[in-house]
Coordinates of C-alpha atoms in Angstrom, one line a residue:
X14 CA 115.3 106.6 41.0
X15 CA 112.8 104.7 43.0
X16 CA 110.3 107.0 44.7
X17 CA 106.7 106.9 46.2
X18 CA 104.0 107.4 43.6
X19 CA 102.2 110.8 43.3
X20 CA 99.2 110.7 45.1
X21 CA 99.7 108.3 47.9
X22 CA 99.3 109.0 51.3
X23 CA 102.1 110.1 53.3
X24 CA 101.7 109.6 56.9
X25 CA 100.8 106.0 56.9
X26 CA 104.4 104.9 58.5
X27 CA 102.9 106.1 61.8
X28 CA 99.4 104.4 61.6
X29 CA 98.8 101.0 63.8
X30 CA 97.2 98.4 62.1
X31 CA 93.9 99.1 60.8
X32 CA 92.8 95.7 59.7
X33 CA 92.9 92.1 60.2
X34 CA 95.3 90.3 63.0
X35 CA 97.5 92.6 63.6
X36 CA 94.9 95.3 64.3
X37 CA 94.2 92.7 67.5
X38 CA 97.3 92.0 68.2
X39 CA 98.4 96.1 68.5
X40 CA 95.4 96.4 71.1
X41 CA 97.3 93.8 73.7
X42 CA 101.7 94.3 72.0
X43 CA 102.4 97.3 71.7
X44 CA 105.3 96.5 69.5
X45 CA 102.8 95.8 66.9
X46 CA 101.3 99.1 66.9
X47 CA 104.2 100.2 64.7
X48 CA 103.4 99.7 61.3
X49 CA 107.3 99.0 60.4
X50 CA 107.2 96.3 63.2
X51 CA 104.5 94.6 62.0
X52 CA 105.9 94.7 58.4
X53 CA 109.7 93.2 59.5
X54 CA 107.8 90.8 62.1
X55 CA 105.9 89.6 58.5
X56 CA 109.1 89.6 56.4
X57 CA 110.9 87.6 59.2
X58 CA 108.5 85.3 60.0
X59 CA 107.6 83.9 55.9
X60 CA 110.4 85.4 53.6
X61 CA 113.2 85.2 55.7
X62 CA 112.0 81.7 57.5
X63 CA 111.5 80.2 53.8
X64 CA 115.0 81.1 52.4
X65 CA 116.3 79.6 55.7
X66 CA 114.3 76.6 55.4
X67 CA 115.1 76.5 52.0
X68 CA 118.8 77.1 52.3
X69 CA 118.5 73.8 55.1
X70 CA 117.6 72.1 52.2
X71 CA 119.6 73.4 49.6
X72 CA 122.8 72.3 52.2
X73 CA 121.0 68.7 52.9
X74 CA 120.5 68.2 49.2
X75 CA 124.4 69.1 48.1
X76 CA 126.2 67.2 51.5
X77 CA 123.6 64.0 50.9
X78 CA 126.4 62.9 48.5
X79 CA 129.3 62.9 50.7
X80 CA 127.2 62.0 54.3
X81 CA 126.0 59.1 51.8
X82 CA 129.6 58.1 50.9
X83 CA 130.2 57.5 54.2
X84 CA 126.5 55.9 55.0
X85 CA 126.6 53.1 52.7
X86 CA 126.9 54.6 49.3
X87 CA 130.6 54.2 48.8
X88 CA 130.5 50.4 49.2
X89 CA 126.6 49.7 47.2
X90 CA 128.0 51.2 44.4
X91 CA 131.6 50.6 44.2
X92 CA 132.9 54.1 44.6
X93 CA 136.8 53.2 45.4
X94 CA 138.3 55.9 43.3
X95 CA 138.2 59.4 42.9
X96 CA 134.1 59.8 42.6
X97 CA 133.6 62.0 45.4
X98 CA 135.6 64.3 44.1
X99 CA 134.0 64.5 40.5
X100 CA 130.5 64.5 41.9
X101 CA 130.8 67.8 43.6
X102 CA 133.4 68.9 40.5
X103 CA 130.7 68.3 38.8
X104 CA 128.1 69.9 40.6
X105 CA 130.1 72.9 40.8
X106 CA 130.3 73.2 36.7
X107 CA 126.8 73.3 36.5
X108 CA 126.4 75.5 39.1
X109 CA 128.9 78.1 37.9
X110 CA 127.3 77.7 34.1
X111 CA 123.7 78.7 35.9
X112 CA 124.7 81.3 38.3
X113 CA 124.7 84.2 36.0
X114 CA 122.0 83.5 33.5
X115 CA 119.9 82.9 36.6
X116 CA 120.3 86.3 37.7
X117 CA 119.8 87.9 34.0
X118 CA 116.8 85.8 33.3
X119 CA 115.0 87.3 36.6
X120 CA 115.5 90.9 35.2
X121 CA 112.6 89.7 32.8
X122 CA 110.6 87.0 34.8
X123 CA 109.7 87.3 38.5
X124 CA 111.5 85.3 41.3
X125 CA 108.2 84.4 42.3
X126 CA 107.8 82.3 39.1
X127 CA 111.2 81.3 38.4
X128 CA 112.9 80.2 41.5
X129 CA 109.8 77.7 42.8
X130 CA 110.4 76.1 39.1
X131 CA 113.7 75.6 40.0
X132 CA 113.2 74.8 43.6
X133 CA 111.0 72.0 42.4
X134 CA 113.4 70.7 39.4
X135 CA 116.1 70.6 42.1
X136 CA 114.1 68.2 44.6
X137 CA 112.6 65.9 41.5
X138 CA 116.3 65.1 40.6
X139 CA 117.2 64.5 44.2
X140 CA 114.9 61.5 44.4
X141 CA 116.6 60.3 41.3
X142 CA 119.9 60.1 42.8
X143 CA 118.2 57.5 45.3
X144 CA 118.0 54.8 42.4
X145 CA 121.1 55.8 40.4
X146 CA 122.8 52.1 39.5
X147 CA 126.2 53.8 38.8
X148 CA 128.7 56.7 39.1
X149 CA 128.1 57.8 35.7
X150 CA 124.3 58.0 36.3
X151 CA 125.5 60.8 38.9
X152 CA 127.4 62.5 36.8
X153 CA 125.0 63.7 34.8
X154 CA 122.1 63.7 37.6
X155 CA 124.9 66.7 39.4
X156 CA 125.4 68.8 36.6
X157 CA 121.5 69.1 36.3
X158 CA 121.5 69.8 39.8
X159 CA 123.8 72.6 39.7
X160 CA 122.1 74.3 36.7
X161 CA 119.1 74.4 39.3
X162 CA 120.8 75.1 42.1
X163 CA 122.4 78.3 41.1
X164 CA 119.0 80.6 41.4
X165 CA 118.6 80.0 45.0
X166 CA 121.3 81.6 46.9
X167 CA 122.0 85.0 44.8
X168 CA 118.3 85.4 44.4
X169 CA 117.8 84.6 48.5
X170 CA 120.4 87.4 48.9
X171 CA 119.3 90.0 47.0
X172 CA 115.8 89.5 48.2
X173 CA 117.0 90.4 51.8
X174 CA 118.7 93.4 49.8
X175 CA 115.6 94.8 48.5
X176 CA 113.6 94.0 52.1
X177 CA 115.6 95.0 54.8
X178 CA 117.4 98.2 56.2
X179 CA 121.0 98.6 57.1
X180 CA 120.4 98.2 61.2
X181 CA 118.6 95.3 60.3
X182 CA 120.8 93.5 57.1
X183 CA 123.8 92.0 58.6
X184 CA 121.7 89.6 60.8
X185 CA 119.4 88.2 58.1
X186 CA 121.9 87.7 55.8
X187 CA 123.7 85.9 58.8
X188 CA 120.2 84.1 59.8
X189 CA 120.0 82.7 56.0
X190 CA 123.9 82.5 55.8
X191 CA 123.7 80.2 58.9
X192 CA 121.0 77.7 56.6
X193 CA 123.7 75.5 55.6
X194 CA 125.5 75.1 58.8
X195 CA 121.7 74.3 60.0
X196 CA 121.4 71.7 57.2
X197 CA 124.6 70.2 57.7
X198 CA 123.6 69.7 61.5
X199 CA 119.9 68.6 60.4
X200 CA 121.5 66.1 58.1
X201 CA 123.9 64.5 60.1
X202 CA 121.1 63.6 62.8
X203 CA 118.9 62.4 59.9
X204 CA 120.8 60.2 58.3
X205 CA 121.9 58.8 61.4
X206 CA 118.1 58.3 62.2
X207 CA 117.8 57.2 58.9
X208 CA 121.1 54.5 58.9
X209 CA 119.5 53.7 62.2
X210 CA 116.0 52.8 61.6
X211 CA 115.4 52.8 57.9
X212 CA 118.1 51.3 56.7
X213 CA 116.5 48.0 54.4
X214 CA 113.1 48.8 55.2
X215 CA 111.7 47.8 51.5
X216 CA 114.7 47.1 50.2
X217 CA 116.1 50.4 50.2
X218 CA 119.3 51.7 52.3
X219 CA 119.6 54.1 54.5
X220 CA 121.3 56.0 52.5
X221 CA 119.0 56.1 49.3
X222 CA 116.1 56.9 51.8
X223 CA 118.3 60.3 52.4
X224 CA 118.0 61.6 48.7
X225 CA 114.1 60.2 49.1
X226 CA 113.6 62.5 52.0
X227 CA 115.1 65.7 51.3
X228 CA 113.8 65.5 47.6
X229 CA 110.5 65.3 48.5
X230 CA 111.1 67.8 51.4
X231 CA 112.4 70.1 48.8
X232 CA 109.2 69.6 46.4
X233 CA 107.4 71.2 49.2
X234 CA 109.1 73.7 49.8
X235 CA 109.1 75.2 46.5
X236 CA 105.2 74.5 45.9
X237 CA 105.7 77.2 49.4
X238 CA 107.7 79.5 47.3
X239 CA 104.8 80.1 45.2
X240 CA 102.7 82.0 47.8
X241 CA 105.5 83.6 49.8
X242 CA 108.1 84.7 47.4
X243 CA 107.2 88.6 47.7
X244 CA 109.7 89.9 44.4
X245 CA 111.1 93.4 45.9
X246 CA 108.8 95.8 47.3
X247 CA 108.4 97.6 43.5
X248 CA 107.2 94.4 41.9
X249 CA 105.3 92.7 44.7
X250 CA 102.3 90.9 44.3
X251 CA 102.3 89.0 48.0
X252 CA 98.8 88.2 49.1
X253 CA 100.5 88.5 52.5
X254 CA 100.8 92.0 52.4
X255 CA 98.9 94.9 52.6
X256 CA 98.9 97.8 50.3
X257 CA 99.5 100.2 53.0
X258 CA 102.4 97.7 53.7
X259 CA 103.8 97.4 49.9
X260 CA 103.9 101.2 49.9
X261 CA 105.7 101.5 53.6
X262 CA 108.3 99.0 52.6
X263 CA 109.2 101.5 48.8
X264 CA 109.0 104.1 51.5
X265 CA 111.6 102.7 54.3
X266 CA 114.3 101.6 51.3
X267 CA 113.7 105.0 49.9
X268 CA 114.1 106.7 53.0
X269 CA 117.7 104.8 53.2
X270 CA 118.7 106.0 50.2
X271 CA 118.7 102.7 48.4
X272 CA 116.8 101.1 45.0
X273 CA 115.1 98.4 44.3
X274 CA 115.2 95.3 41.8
X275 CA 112.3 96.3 39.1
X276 CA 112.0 94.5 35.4
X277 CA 114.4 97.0 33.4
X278 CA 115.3 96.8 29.7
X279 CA 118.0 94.5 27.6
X280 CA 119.7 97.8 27.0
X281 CA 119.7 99.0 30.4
X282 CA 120.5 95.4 32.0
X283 CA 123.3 95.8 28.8
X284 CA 124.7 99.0 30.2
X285 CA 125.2 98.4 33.9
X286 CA 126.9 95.0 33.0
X287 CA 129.6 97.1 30.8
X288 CA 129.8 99.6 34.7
X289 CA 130.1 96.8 37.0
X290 CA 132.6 94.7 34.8
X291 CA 135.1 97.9 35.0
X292 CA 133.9 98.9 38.2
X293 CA 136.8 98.5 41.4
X294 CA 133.9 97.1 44.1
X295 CA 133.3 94.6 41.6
X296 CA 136.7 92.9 41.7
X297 CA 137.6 93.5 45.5
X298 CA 134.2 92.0 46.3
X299 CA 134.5 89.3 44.1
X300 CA 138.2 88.0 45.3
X301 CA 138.0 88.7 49.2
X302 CA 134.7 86.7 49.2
X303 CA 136.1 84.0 46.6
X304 CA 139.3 83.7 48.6
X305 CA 137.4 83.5 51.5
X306 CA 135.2 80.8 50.0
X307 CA 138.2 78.7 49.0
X308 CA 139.7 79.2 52.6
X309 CA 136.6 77.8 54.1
X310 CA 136.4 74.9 52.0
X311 CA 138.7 73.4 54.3
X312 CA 136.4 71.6 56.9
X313 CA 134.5 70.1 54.0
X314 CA 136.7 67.0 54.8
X315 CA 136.2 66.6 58.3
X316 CA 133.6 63.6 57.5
X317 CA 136.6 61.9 56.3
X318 CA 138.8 62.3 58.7
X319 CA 136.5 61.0 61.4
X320 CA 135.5 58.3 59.2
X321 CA 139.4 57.3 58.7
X322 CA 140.5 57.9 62.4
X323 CA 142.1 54.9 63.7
X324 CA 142.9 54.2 67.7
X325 CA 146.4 52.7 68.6
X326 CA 145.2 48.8 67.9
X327 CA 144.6 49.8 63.9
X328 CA 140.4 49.9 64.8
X329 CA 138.6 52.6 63.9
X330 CA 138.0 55.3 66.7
X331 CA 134.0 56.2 65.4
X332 CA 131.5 54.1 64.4
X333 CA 129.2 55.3 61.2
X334 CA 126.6 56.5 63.8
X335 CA 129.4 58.9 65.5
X336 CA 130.6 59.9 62.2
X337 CA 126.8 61.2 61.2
X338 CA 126.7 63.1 65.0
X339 CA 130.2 64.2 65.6
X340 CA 130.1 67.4 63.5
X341 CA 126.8 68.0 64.5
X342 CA 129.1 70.5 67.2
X343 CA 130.8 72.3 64.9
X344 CA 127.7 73.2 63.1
X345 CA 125.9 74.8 66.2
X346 CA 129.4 76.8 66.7
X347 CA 129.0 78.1 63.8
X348 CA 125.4 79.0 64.0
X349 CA 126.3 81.0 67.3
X350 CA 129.0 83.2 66.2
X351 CA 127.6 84.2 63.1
X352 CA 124.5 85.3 64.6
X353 CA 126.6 86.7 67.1
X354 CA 129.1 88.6 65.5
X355 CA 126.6 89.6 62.9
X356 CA 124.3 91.3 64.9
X357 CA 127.2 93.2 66.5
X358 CA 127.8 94.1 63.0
X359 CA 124.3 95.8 62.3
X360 CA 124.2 97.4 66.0
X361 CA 127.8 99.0 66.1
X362 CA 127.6 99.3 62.2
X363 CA 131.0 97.6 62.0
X364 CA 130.8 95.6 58.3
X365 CA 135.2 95.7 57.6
X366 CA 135.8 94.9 61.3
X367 CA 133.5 91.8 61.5
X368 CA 134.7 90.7 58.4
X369 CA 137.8 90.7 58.8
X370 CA 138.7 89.4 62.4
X371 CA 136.6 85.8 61.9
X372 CA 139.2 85.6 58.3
X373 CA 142.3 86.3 60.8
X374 CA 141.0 83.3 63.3
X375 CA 141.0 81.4 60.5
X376 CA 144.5 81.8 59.0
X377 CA 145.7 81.0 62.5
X378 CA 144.0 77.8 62.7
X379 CA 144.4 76.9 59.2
X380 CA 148.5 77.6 59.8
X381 CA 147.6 75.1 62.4
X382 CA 146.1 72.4 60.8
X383 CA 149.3 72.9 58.0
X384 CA 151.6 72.1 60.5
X385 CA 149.4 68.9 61.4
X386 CA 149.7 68.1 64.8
X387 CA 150.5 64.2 66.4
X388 CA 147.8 64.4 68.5
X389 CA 144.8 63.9 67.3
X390 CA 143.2 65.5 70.2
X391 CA 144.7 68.9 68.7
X392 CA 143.6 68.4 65.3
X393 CA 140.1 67.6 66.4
X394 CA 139.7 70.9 68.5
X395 CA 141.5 73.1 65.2
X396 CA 138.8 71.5 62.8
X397 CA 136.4 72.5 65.0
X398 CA 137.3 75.7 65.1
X399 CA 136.8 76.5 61.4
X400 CA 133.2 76.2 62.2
X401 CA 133.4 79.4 64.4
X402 CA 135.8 81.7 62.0
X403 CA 133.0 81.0 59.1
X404 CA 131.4 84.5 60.4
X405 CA 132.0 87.1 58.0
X406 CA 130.8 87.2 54.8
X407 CA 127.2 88.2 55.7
X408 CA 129.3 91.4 56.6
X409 CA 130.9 91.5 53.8
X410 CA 127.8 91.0 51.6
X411 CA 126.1 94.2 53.8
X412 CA 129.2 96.2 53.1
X413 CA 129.2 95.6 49.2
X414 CA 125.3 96.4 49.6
X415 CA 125.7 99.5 50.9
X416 CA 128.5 100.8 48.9
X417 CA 126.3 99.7 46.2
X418 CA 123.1 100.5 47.6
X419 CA 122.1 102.6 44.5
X420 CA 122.4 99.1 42.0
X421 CA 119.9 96.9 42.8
X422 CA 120.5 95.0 39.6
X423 CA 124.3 95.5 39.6
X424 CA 124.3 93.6 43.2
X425 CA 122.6 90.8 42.4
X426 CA 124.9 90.3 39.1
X427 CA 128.1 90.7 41.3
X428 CA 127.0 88.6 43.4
X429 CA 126.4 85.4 41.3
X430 CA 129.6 86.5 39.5
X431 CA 131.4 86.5 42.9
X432 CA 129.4 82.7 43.1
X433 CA 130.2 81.7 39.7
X434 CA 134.4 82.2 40.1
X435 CA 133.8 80.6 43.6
X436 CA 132.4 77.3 42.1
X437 CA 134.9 77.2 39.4
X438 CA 137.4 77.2 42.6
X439 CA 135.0 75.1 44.1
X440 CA 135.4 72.5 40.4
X441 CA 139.3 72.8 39.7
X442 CA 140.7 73.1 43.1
X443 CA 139.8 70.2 44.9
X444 CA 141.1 68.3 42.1
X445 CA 144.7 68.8 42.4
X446 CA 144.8 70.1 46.3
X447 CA 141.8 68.4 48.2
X448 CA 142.5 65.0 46.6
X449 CA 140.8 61.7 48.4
X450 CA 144.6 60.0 48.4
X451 CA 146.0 62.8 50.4
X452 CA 143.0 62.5 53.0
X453 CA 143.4 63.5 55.9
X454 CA 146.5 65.6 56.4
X455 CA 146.2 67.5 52.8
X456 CA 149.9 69.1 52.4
X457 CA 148.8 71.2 49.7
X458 CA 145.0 71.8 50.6
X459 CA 146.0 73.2 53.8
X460 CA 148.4 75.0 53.2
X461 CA 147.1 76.9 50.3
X462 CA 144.0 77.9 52.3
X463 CA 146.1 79.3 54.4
X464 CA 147.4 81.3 51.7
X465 CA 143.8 82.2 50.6
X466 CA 142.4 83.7 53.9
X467 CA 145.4 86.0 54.4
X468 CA 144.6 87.0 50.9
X469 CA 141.4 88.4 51.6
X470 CA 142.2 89.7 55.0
X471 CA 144.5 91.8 52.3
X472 CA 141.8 92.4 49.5
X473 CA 139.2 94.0 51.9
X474 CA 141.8 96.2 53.9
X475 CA 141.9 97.6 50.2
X476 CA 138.4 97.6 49.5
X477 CA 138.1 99.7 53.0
X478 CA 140.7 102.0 51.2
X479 CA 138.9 102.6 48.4
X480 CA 135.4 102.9 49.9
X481 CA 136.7 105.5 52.2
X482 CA 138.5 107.4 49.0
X483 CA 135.0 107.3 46.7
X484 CA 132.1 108.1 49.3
X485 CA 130.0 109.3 46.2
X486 CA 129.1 105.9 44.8
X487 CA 126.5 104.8 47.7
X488 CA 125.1 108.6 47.1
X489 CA 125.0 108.3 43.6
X490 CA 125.9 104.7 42.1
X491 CA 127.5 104.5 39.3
X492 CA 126.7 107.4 37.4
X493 CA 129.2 109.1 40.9
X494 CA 131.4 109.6 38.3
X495 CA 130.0 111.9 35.9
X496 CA 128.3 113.9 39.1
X497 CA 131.2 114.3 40.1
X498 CA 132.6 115.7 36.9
X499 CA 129.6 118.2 37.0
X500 CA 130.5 119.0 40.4
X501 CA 134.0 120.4 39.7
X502 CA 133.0 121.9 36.6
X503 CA 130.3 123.5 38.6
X504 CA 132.7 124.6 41.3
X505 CA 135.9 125.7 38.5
X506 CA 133.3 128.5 37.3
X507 CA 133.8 131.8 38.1
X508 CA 131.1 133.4 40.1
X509 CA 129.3 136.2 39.2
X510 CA 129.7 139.7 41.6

């Protein structure tokens, strides 16, 4: 159980700053004469800023390939065939091989160390996409990348686990959630600058000057992650924080009733993985947020459509430029209602509700998009909104994190599980259903998304069921089950007169 030492001060929630900055700033805002403010103000302002910078990134460095495709990259190095497809196939594999030994490896060696080594891995082999001379140098350069890739996101989330509060999780895991939505918008307007104005300046295209920039970008950012990486608030280290403020963030998780990630033993880490694999939150989680996943895959393609769009005379409708910009839209959509919806979700405490009513949009304008409209007009305004229905999961991720507020480890395990089975999706399924030939109506890839959505709409009505049958596992965590054995042994005695 995690717990406040013996011997520290108590009382030291309700003290202003004594020290430093703040202890100026408290004098003029009062806000910051709250301890707890100042401590979320700092959390916000470097933790929660550098997974959403990073996440930009991350989401710039994975859609570089396909904005590339469409910048250049397709016709320098021959790409008529299916190679679109098998570079993020590819990506996914390694991705989905890293996911979980990422997590298990970080039960023994700090995030602080591990993830800026991967973080700077990652943006070394960006750079080295720039001068691949083939497909097959891609290949391999994309499994590698996944490998790497597959700390980031479950560590980012499970950070914001051990950090934040219930009134205050929904919205940070939205804010970081939103990251790749905020790359994809980022990226579209730089490689348009890029195609624009760098395209053949010493020799290199626009399009190789993409992978150049985020690459090094990247680099950067993970040198960053050195310094402001803080662990969870029972390992940390972070020169950033004070020790009155180490001790007030193990009090305010404590005081919610939830643990933090700490370095445990094999045995132990052996143990909960042998809980959660026969444990019922595992699988709902893992298929409503999967099937979810697969659903939203669907607007992955919308590059292509714009890119293939042709007016009544056979000439294309956008130029390369407009193809960069035009989902540049649908990117701050989707910024907006997940920030929207998500604080909603933290202030009315509704997790299932905002979880589940963005997945219903969707089915309806997937069902849509199946039917495929003539007008193209229509189709444009459906793919557009797929952006906005792309809301829930950080609700879904709070729920699962309070239900399981108890297994710091056990969360962080589900959730690159959850990733790993989404990236296999994310490897196989595009394959057969989101081919390039069948661009840009999809008859199967639609459809079947379709299918998916309703399917988790389905999943988490039954997860709701469940969680609402077996209140004793956010009180207890998995050992709910053996208290409540003891409990109705305890209550079957026969009391003494």
């Amino acid at each position: 159980m995690e717990h406040l030492s013996k011997g520290e001060p108590t009382g030291f929630e309700d003290q202003p700053p004594q020290a430093g900055l703040f202890k100026v700033l408290a004098r003029y805002v009062p806000y910051f004469r709250n301890p707890q403010h100042v401590l979320v103000f700092k959390l916000d302002c470097l933790l929660l800023t550098w997974t959403f910078i990073a996440g930009i990134l991350k989401e710039m460095d994975q859609s570089a390939t396909a904005q590339a495709y469409v910048s250049g990259m397709k016709e320098s190095l021959n790409l008529y065939g299916n190679e679109l497809i098998n570079f993020n196939t590819l990506f996914s594999v390694g991705y989905a091989i890293g996911l979980i030994p990422g997590q298990l490896i970080q039960t023994k060696v700090r995030p602080s160390i591990f993830l800026p080594f991967c973080e700077i891995s990652w943006g070394i082999l960006v750079t080295c996409i720039a001068q691949a001379p083939n497909a097959k140098t891609i290949y391999a350069l994309r499994v590698l990348l996944g490998l790497f890739s597959a700390v980031f996101w479950p560590t980012a989330v499970s950070m914001i686990f051990n950090w934040y509060t219930p009134a205050e999780l929904a919205k940070r895991i939205a804010f970081f959630n939103v990251s790749d939505a905020a790359g994809g918008m980022f990226l579209s307007a730089l490689q348009a600058a890029l195609y624009t104005n760098m395209n053949g300046v010493h020799g290199i295209a626009g399009w190789q000057w993409l992978f150049i920039v985020s690459g090094t970008i990247t680099i950067g950012q993970g040198l960053l992650g050195l310094v402001i990486i803080p662990d969870s608030p029972l390992l940390t280290r972070a020169i950033w924080l004070t020790d009155t403020e180490k001790r007030l963030a193990r009090k305010r998780m404590a005081d919610f009733g939830a643990n933090t990630s700490n370095m445990i033993p094999t045995k132990v880490v052996v143990q909960k993985l042998r809980k959660l694999i026969f444990h019922p939150v595992t699988y709902f989680f893992l298929a409503a947020f999967a099937l979810q996943a697969w659903a939203n895959r669907a607007n992955s393609f919308f590059t292509l459509y714009l890119k293939a769009l042709e007016d009544s005379s056979g000439n294309l409708r956008f130029s390369t430029y407009q193809v960069n910009v035009i989902p540049m839209g649908g990117y701050a959509l989707q910024i907006l209602i997940n920030l929207g919806l998500n604080a909603l979700s933290d202030w009315k405490h509704w997790r299932w509700q905002i979880s589940v009513a963005p997945a219903l949009l969707l089915g309806i304008v997937l069902s849509v998009l199946s039917a495929w409209p003539s007008d193209w007009r229509v189709i444009m305004t459906f793919y557009f909104l797929t952006y906005a229905t792309n809301a829930g999961s950080p609700s879904l991720l709070a729920w699962m994190a309070e239900l399981l507020k108890k297994e710091p480890e056990a969360r962080s395990i589900i959730v690159a599980l959850t990733v790993t089975i989404v990236y296999i999706g994310h490897a196989t399924i595009p394959i057969r259903v989101w081919r390039t030939s069948d661009s840009p109506r999809y008859p199967i890839g639609f459809p079947l998304a379709t299918a998916f959505i309703f399917s988790s709409i389905f999943v988490q009505l039954g997860m709701l069921w469940w969680g609402r049958r077996n209140t004793q596992l956010a009180r207890y965590g998995y050992d709910a089950s053996n208290v409540s054995a003891r409990l109705d042994e305890e209550s079957s005695e026969p009391t003494e007169k």
